[in-house]
CSV table of C-alpha atoms in Angstrom, one decimal:
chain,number,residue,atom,x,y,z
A,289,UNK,CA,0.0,0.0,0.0
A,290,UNK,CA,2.6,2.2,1.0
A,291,UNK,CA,4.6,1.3,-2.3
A,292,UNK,CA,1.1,2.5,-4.5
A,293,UNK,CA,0.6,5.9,-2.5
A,294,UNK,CA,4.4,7.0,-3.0
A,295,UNK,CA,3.8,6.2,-7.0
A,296,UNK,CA,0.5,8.2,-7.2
A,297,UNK,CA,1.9,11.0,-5.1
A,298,UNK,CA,1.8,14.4,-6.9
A,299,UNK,CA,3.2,16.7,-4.9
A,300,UNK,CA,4.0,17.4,-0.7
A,301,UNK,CA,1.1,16.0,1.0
A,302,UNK,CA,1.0,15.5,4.8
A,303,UNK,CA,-1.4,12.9,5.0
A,304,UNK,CA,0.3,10.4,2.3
A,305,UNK,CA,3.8,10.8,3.8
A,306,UNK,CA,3.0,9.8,7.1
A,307,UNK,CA,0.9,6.8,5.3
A,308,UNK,CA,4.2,6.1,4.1
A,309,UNK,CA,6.0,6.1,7.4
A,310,UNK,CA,3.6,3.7,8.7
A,311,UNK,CA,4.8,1.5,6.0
A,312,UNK,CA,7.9,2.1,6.6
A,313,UNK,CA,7.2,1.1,9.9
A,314,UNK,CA,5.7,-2.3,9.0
A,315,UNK,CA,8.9,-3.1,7.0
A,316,UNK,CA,11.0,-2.3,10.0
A,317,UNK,CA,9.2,-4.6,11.8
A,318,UNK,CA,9.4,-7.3,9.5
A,319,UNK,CA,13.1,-7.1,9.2
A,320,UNK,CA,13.3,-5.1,5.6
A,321,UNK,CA,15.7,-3.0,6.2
A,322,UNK,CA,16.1,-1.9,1.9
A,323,UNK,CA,12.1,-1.3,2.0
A,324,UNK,CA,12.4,0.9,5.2
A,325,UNK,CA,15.2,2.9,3.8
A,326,UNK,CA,13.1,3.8,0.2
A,327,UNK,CA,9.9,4.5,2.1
A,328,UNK,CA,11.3,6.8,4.5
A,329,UNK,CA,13.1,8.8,1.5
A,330,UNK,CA,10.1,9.4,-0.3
A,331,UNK,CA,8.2,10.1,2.8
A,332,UNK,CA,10.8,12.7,3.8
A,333,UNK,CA,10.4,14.1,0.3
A,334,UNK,CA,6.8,13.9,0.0
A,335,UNK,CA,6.4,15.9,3.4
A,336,UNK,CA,5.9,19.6,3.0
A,337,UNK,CA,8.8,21.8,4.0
A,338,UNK,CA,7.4,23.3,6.9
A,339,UNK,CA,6.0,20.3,8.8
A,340,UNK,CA,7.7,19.3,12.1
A,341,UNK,CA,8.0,15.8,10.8
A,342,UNK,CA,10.1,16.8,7.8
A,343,UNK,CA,13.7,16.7,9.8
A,344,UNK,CA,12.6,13.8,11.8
A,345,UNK,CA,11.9,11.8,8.7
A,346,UNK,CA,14.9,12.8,6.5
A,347,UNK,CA,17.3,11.2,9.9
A,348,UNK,CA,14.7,8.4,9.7
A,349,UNK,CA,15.4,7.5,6.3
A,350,UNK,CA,19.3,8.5,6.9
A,351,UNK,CA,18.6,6.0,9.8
A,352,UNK,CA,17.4,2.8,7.9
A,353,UNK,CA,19.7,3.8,4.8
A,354,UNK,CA,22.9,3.1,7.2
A,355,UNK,CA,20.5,-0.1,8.8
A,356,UNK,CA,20.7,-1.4,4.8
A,357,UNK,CA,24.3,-0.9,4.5
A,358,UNK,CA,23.2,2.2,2.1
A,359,UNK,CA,26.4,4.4,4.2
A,360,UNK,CA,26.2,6.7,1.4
A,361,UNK,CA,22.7,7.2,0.9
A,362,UNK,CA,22.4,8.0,4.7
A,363,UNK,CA,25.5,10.6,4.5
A,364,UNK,CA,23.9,12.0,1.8
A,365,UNK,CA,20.6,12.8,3.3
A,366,UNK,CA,22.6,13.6,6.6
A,367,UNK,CA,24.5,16.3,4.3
A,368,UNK,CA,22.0,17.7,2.8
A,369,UNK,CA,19.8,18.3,5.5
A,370,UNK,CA,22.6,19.4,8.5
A,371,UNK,CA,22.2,23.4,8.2
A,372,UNK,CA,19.2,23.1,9.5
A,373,UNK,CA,19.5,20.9,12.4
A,374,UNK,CA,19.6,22.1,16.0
A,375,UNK,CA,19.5,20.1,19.6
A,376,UNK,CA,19.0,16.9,19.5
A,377,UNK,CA,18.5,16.5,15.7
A,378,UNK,CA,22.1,17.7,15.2
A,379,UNK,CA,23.0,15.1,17.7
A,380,UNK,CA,21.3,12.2,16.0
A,381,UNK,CA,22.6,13.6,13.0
A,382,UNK,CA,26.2,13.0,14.2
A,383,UNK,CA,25.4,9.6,15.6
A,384,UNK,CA,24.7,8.5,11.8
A,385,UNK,CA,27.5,9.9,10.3
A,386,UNK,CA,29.9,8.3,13.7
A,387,UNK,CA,28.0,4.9,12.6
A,388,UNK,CA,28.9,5.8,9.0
A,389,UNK,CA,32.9,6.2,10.0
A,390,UNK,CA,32.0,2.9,12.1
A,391,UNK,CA,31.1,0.8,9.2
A,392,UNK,CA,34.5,2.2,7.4
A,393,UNK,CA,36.9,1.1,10.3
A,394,UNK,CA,37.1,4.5,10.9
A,395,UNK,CA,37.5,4.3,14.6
A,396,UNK,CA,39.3,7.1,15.4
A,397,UNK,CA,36.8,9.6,13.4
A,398,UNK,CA,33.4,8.1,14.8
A,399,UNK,CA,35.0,8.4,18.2
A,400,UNK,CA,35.6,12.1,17.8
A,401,UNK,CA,32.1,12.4,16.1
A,402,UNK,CA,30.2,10.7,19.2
A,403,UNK,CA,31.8,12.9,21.5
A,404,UNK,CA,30.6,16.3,19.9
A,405,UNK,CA,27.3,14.5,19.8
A,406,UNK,CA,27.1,14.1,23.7
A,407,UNK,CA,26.2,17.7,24.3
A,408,UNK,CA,23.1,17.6,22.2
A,409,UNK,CA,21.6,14.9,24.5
A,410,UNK,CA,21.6,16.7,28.0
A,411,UNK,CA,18.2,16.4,28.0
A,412,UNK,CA,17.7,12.9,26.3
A,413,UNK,CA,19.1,10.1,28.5
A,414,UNK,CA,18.4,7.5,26.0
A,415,UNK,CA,20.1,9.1,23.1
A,416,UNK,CA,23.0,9.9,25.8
A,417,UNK,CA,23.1,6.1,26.7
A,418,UNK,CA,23.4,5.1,23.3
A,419,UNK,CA,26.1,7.6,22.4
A,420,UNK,CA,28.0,6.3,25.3
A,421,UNK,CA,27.6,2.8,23.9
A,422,UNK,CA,28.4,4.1,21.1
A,423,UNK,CA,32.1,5.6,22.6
A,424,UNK,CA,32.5,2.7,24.6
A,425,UNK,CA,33.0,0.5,22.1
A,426,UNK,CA,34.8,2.6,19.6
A,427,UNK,CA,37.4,3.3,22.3
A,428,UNK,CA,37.4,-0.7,22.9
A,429,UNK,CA,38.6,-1.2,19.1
A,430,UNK,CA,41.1,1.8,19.1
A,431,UNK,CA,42.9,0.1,22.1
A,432,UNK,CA,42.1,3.1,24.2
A,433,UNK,CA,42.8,2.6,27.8
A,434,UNK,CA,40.3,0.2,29.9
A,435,UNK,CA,39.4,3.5,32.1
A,436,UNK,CA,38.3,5.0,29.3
A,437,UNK,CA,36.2,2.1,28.1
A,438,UNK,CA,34.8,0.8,31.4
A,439,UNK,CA,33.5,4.9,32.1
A,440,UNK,CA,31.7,4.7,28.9
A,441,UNK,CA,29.6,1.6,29.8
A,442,UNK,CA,29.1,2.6,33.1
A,443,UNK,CA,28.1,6.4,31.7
A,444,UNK,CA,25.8,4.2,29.2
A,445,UNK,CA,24.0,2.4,32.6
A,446,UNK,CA,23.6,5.5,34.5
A,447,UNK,CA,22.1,7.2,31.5
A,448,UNK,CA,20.2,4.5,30.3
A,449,UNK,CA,18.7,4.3,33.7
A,450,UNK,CA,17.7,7.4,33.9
A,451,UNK,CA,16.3,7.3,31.1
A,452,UNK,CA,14.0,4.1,31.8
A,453,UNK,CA,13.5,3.0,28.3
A,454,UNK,CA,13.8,-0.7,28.2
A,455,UNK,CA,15.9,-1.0,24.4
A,456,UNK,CA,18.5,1.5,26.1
A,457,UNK,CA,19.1,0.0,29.3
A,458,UNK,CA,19.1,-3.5,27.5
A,459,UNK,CA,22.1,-2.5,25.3
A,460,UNK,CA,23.9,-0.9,27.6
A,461,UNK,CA,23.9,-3.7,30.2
A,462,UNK,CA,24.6,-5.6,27.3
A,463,UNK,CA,27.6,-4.1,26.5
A,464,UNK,CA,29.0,-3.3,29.5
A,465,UNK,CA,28.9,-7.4,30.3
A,466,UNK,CA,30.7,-7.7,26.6
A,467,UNK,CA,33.3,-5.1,28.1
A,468,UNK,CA,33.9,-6.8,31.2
A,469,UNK,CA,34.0,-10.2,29.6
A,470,UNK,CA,36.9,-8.5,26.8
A,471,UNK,CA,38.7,-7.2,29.4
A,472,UNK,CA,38.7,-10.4,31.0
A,473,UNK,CA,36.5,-9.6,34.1
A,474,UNK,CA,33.9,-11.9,33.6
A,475,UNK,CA,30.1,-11.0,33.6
A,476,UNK,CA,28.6,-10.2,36.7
């Protein structure tokens, strides 16, 4: 359905672009990352300019690009929309193009990315959580020192917590058991 509505779309229209997300949606949910990815483009492009959904849905399809191994597709996207992302968008921004350098082995640039993305997430633990995740394993393959690493799992816990979003707290107790188990700690 959502397929058919993005073909007979004419113009910006509201009402068929968030249609579309909902597909999208469905496709994320049944593992189609590819299908997720498209939809969200042309939702993002079918949404009028000066919607409050129209930022959200260009990261969203930035988002599921990167999730379909489409790296340049989402920096593209990223790109084109980063003048005009403040707060927490400009942070989410700069968590796709750190999982971009990520996916390149380019350890050392996604770590510096994720640290100029904490500031954007005072106010959004989860985001914070998952940044920290984020760090804590990008310092891990750089080598970095364990004090490093362990204070960004345990930063990840503590925001994650705060948070109280189960898929945060999840991953970051997750990863801070991987960390301790790498470092030889065992899990606890």
């Amino acid at each position: 359905r959502a397929r058919h509505l993005a073909l007979g779309a004419t113009g910006p229209d509201e009402t068929t672009a968030a249609a579309i997300m909902r597909g999208c949606d469905a496709a994320i949910a049944r593992g189609a990352a590819p299908v997720a990815a498209d939809l969200a483009e042309v939702a993002w492009n079918l949404t009028p300019h000066d919607c409050e959904h129209v930022l959200p849905r260009a990261l969203a399809a930035a988002h599921h690009h990167l999730s379909a191994g489409s790296v340049m597709d989402a920096i593209r996207i990223v790109d084109e929309v980063w003048p005009t992302l403040t707060g927490v968008l400009r942070g989410r921004a700069l968590m796709i193009k750190g999982d971009a350098l990520m996916w390149g082995r380019s350890f050392s640039g996604a770590v510096r990315i994720f640290e100029s993305a904490l500031p954007f997430f005072a106010d959004d633990p989860a985001s914070e959580a998952m940044t920290h995740v984020a760090l804590a394993f990008g310092h891990f393959q750089l080598g970095s020192d364990r004090a490093i690493v362990r204070r960004h799992a345990d930063e990840a816990i503590r925001a994650a917590t705060r948070a109280g979003a189960p898929g945060p707290t999840a991953v970051a107790h997750a990863v801070h058991a991987m960390i301790g188990w790498l470092f030889g700690e065992g899990v606890a």
